[in-house]
Coordinates of C-alpha atoms in Angstrom, one line a residue:
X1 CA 159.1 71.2 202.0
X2 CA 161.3 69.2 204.3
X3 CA 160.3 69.0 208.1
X4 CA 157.3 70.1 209.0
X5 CA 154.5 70.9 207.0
X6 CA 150.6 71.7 207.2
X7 CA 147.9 69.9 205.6
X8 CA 144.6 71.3 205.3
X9 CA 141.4 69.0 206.1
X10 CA 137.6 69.5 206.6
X11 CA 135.8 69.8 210.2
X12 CA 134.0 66.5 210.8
X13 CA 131.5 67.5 213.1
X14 CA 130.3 71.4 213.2
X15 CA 130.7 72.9 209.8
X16 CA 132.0 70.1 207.0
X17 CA 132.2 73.1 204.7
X18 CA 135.6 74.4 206.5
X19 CA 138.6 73.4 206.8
X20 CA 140.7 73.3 209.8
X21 CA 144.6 73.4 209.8
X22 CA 146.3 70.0 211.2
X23 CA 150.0 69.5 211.8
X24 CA 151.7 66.5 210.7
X25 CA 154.7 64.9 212.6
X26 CA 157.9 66.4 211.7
X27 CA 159.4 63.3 211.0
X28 CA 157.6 61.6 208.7
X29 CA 158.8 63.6 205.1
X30 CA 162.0 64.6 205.7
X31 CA 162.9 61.0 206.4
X32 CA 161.1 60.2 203.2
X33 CA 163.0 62.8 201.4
X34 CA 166.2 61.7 202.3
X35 CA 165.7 58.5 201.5
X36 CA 164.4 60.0 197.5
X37 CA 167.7 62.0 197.8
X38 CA 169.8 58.4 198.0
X39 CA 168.2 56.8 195.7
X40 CA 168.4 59.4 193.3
X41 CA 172.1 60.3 194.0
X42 CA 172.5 56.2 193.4
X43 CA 171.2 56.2 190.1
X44 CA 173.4 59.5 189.4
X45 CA 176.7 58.2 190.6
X46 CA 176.4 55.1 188.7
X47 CA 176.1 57.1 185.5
X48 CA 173.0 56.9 184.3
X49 CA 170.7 59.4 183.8
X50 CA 167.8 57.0 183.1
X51 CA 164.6 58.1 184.9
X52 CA 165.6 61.0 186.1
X53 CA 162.6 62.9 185.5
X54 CA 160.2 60.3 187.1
X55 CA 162.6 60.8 190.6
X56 CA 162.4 64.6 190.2
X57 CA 159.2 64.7 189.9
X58 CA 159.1 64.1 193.8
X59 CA 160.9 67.4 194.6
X60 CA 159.4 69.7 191.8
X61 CA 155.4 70.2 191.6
X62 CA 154.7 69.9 187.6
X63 CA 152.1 72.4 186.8
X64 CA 150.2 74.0 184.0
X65 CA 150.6 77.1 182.6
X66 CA 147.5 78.4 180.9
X67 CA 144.2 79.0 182.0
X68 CA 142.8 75.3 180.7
X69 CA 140.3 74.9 178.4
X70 CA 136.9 72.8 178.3
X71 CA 134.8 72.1 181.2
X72 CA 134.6 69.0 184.2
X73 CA 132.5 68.3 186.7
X74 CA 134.7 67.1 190.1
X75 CA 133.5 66.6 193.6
X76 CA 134.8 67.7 197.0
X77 CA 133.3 65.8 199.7
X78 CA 133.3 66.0 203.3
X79 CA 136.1 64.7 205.1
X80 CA 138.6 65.1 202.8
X81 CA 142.2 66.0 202.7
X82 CA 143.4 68.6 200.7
X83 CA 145.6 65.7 199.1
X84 CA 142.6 63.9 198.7
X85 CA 141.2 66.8 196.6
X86 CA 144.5 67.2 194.9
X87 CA 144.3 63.5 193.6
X88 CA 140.6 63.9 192.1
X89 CA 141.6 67.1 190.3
X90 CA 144.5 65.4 189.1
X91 CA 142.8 62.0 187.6
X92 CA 140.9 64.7 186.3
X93 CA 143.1 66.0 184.0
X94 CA 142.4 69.9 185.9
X95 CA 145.7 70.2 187.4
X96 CA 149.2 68.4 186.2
X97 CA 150.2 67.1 189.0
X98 CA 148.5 66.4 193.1
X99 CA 151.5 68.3 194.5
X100 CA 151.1 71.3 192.6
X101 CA 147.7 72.1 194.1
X102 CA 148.4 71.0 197.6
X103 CA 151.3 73.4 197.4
X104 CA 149.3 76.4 195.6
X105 CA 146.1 75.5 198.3
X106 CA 148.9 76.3 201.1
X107 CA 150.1 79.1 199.1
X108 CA 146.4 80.7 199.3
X109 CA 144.9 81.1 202.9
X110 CA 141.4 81.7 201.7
X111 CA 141.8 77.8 200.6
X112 CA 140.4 76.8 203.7
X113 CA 137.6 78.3 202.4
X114 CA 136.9 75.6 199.9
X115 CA 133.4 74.1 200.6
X116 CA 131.7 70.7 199.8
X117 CA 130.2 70.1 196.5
X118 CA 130.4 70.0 193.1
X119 CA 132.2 72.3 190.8
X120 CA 132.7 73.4 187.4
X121 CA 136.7 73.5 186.4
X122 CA 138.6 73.1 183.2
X123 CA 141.3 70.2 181.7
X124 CA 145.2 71.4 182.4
X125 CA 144.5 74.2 184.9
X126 CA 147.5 75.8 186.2
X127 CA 146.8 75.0 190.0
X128 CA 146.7 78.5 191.5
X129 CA 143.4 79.1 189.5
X130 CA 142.4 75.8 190.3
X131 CA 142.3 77.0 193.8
X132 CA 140.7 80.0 192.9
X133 CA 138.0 78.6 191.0
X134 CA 137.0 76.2 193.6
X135 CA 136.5 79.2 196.2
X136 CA 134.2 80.8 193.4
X137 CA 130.7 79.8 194.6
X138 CA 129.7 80.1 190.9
X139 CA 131.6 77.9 190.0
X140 CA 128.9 75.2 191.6
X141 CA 127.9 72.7 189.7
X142 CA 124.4 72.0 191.6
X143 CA 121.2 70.5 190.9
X144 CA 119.2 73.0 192.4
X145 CA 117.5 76.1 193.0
X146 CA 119.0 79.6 192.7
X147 CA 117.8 82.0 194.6
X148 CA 119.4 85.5 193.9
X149 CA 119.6 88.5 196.6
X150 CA 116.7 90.6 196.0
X151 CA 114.0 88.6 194.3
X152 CA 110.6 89.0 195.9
X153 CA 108.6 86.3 197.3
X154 CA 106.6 86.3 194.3
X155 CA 110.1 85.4 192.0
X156 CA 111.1 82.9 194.8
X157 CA 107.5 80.5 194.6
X158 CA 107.7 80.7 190.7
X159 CA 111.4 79.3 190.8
X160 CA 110.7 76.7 193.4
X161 CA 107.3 75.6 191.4
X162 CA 109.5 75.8 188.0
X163 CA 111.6 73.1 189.8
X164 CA 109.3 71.2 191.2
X165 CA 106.4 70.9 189.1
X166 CA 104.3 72.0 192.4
X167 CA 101.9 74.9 191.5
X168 CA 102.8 78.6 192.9
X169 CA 99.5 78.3 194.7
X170 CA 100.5 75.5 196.8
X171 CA 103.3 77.7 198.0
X172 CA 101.6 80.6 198.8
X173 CA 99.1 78.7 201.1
X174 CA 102.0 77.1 202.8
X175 CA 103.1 80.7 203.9
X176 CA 99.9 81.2 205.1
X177 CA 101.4 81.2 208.5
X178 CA 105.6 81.7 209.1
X179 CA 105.5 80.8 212.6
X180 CA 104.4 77.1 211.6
X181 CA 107.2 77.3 208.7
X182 CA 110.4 77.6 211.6
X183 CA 110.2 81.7 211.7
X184 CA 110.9 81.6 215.9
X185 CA 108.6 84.5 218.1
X186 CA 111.7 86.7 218.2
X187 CA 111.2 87.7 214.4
X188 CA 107.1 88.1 215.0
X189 CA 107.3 91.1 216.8
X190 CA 108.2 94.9 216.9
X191 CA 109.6 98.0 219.0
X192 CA 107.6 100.7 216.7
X193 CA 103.8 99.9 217.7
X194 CA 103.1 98.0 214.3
X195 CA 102.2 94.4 213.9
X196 CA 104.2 91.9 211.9
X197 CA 102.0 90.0 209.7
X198 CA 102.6 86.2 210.1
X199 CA 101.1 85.3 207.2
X200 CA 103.9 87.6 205.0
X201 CA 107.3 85.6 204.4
X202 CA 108.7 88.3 202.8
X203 CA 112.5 88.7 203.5
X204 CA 112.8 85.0 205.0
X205 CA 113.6 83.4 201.7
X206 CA 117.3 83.2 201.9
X207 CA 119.1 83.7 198.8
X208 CA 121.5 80.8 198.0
X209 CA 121.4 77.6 196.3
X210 CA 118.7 75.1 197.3
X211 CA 119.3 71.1 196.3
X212 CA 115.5 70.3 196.9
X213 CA 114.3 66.3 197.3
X214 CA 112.0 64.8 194.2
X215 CA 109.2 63.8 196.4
X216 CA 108.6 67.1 198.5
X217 CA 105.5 69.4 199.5
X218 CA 105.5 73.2 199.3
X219 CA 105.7 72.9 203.3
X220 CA 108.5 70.8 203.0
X221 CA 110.7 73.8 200.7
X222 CA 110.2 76.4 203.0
X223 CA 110.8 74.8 205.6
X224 CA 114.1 73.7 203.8
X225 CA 114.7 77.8 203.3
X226 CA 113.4 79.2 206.7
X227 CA 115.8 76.6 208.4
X228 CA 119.0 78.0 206.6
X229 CA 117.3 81.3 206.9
X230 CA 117.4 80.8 210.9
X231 CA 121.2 78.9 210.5
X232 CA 122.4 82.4 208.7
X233 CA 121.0 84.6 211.1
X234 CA 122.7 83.3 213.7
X235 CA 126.4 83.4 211.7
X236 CA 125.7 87.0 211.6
X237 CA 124.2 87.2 215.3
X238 CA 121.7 89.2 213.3
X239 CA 118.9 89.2 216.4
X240 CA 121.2 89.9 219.5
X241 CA 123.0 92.9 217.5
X242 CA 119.8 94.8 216.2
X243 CA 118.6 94.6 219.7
X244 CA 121.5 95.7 221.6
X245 CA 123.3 97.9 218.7
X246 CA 120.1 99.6 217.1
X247 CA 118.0 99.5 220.0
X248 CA 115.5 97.7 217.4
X249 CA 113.6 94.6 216.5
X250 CA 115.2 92.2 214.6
X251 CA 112.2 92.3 212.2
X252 CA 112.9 96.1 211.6
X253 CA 116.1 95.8 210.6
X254 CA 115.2 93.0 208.5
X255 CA 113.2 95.2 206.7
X256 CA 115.7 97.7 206.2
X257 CA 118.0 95.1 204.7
X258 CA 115.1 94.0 202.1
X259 CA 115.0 97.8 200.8
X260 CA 119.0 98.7 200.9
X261 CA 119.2 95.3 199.2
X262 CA 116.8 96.5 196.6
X263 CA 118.7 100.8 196.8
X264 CA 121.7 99.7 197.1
X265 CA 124.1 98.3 194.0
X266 CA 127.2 98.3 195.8
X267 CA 128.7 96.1 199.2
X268 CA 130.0 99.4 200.3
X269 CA 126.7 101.3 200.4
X270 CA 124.6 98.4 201.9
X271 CA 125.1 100.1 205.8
X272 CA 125.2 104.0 205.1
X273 CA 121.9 103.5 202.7
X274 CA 120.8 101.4 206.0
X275 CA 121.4 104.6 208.4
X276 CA 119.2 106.6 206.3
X277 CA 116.6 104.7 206.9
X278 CA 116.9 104.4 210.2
X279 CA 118.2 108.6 210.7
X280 CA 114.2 108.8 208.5
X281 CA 112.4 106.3 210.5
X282 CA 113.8 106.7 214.0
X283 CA 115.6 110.0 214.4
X284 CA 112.5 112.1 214.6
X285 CA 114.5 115.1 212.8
X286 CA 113.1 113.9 209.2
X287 CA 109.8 115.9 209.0
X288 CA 107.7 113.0 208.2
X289 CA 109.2 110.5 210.1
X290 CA 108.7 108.6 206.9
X291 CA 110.6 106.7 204.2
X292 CA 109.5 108.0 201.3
X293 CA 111.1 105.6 198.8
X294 CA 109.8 104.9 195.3
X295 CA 111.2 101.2 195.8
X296 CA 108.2 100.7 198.7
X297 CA 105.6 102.0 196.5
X298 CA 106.7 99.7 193.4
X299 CA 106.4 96.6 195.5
X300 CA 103.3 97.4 196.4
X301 CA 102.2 97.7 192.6
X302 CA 104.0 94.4 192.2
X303 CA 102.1 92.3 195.0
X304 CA 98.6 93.8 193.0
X305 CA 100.0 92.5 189.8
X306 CA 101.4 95.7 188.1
X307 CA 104.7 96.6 186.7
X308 CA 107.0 99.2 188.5
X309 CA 107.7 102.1 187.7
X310 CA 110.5 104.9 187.5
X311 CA 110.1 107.7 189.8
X312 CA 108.7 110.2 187.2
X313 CA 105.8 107.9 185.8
X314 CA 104.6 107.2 189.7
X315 CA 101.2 108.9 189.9
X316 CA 100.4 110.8 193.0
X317 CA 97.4 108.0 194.1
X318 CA 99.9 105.2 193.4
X319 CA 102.2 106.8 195.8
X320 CA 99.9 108.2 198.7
X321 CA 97.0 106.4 198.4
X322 CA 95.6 105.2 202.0
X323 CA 95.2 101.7 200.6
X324 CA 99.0 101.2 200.0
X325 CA 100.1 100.5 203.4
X326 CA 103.6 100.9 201.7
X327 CA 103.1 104.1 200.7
X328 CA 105.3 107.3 200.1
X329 CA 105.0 108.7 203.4
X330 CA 103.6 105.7 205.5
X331 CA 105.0 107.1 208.9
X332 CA 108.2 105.2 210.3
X333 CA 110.1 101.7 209.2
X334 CA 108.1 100.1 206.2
X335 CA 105.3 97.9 207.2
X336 CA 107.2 94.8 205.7
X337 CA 110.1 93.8 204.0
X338 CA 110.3 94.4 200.0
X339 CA 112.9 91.5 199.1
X340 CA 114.9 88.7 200.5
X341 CA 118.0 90.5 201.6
X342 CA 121.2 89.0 201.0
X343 CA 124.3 88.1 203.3
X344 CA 125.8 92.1 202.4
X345 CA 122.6 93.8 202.9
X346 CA 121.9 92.0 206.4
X347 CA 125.7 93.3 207.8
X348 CA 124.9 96.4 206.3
X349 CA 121.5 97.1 208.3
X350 CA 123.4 95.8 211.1
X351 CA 126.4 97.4 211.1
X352 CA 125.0 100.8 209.4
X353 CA 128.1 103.4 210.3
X354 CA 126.3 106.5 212.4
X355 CA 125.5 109.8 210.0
X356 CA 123.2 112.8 210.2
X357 CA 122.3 112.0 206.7
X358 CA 118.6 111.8 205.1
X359 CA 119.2 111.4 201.5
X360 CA 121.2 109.1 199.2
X361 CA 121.2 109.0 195.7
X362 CA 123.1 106.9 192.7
X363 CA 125.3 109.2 191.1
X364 CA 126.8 107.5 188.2
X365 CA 126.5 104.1 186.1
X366 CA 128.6 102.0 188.5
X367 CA 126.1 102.5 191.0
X368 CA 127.8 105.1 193.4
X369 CA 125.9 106.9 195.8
X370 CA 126.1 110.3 197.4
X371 CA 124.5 111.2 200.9
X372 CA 123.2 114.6 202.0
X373 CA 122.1 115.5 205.6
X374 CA 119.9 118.7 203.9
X375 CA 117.6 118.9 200.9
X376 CA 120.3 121.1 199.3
X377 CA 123.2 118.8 199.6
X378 CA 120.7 116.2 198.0
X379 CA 120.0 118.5 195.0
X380 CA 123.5 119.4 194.3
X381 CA 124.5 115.2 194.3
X382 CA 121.2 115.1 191.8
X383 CA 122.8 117.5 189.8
X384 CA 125.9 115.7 189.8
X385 CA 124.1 112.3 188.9
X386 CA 122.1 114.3 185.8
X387 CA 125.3 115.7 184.4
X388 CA 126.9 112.0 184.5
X389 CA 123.8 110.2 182.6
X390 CA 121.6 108.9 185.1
X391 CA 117.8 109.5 184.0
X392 CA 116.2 111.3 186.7
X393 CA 116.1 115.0 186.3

């Protein structure tokens, strides 16, 4: 720890949520240091032993051992140092002593990480998991809204009026119209000859944690969510690279994310479940150019009020009726998205690895899928998925 040493501390001005390495003078310690080592050499040489530990205690991080126990609220805040930090936790009780998180926060490069707000942690932490916990985004303590990947607009408004007392109806006429909400004219059009329906918010509800004012309006909250919905997009670069990369509209492929969100169980099948849709959709080698997902046809029971259903209970109206306009062979991408897709499921429709494969299906109970590029490679990885449990021969 002599000489020079890094200490970590937030951005002030673009993103308060990072941190940012800064170097201190080299100096400054080791001058510090020596004069600890004098003083503590002094008290040695004269004999006594007397507050030795105290002294020590400057060249040795004390730290906890277990895991902790109980629960405490603490709170990072913008524009501190990671010493900063390592002082509330420690007047805390979390961690035994400031140094040893400072050091264990160096010792962990995903500490700069660490993000504003307030966090759930436990009394006598050793400070390694300290770390860890506070890079655990459920670990928030926050007075919010949770909005998970994959709920539908209808689960969204019922959350938000839960919260705020502001009936579901109030919502749903403030979505009335998406391009008066912040959804820009790049996301209100298409590349495949369909509309987009302005008045359908579907798949602009961000998932993540919304702190929401007391004395708000309907108008106000989505506002709130299609702003950080437009802030996300453009971390990912999500417009530029569907239009460049997939020669598509950024509403399409927002749409594919919605279903693969709603396919897919696993981060790793989020872009080849994406490429099926698209080798369906756009490839023109799928006979009906179509989807033909059962996941499509459930939503569309679910915005009439009805209950999904498993693949084997879908009667043939509910899935080819003319009515459904997302129905089982409803040529091309789906006419809207199905859920709000999630960070994972956005770089997956984006980033979708290039196959000749039409079919995926989930082949055991950790949610692992297998692909086919022929109807006979997609029965054989049914067969595989019967004989490991999975209800659907």
């Amino acid at each position: 720890m002599i000489g020079e040493i890094e200490d970590l501390r937030y951005e002030d001005n673009p993103d308060p949520g990072r941190w940012r390495h800064r170097k201190r003078e080299k100096g400054g310690r080791s001058v510090i240091t020596f004069v600890l080592v004098l003083v503590l050499f002094g008290v040695l040489g004269g004999g006594a032993w007397y507050g030795y530990d105290k002294v020590s205690g400057f060249f040795t991080a004390a730290d906890y051992d277990g895991p902790g126990s109980g629960e405490v609220i603490v709170e990072v805040k913008k524009g501190e140092y990671a010493s900063a930090i390592a002082e509330t936790l420690f007047k805390a009780g979390v961690v035994k002593s400031a140094a040893a998180f400072v050091e264990a926060a160096k010792d962990n490069p995903d500490s700069t990480g660490i993000q504003v707000g307030s966090y759930k942690l436990r009394k006598q932490m050793k400070a390694s998991d300290a770390v860890l916990w506070l890079l655990d985004r459920k670990n928030l303590a926050v007075n919010g809204v949770v909005i998970p990947e994959g709920w539908t607009k209808m689960q969204v408004f019922a959350a938000f009026s839960k919260y705020t007392g502001i009936p579901v109806a109030e919502f749903e006429k403030a979505a009335k119209d998406i391009s008066k909400l912040g959804v820009t004219a790049e996301w209100l059009k298409r590349t495949d000859g369909k509309k987009v329906d302005k008045s359908n918010i579907e798949g602009f509800l961000y998932p993540a944690t919304y702190e929401i004012p007391k004395k708000t309006t309907a108008t106000d909250v989505l506002k709130l969510v299609i702003k950080n919905f437009n802030a996300e997009m453009d971390k990912l670069d999500f417009a530029a690279t569907a239009k460049s990369k997939l020669k598509i509209s950024p509403y399409e492929a927002l749409v594919a994310a919605s279903i693969t969100q709603v396919e897919a169980l696993l981060p790793e099948d989020m872009g080849p479940v994406s490429r099926v849709l698209y080798n369906r959709a756009y490839s023109g080698d799928f006979p009906c150019g179509c989807l033909q997902l059962d996941s499509t046809v459930n939503y569309w029971l679910r915005l009439n009020g009805k209950q999904g259903k498993s693949s084997e209970k879908l009667t043939i109206d509910e899935m080819h009726s003319e009515d459904n306009p997302y129905r089982y062979n409803a040529p091309g991408m789906s006419i809207g998205p199905i859920s709000n897709p999630g960070e994972i499921a956005l770089k997956g429709a984006i980033d979708a690895p290039k196959s000749q494969n039409f079919f995926f299906v989930t082949i055991d109970e950790k949610g692992t899928m297998a692909y086919g590029k022929t109807f006979d490679e997609h029965n054989a990885n049914i067969k595989v998925a019967c004989k490991n449990g999975i209800p659907i021969c």
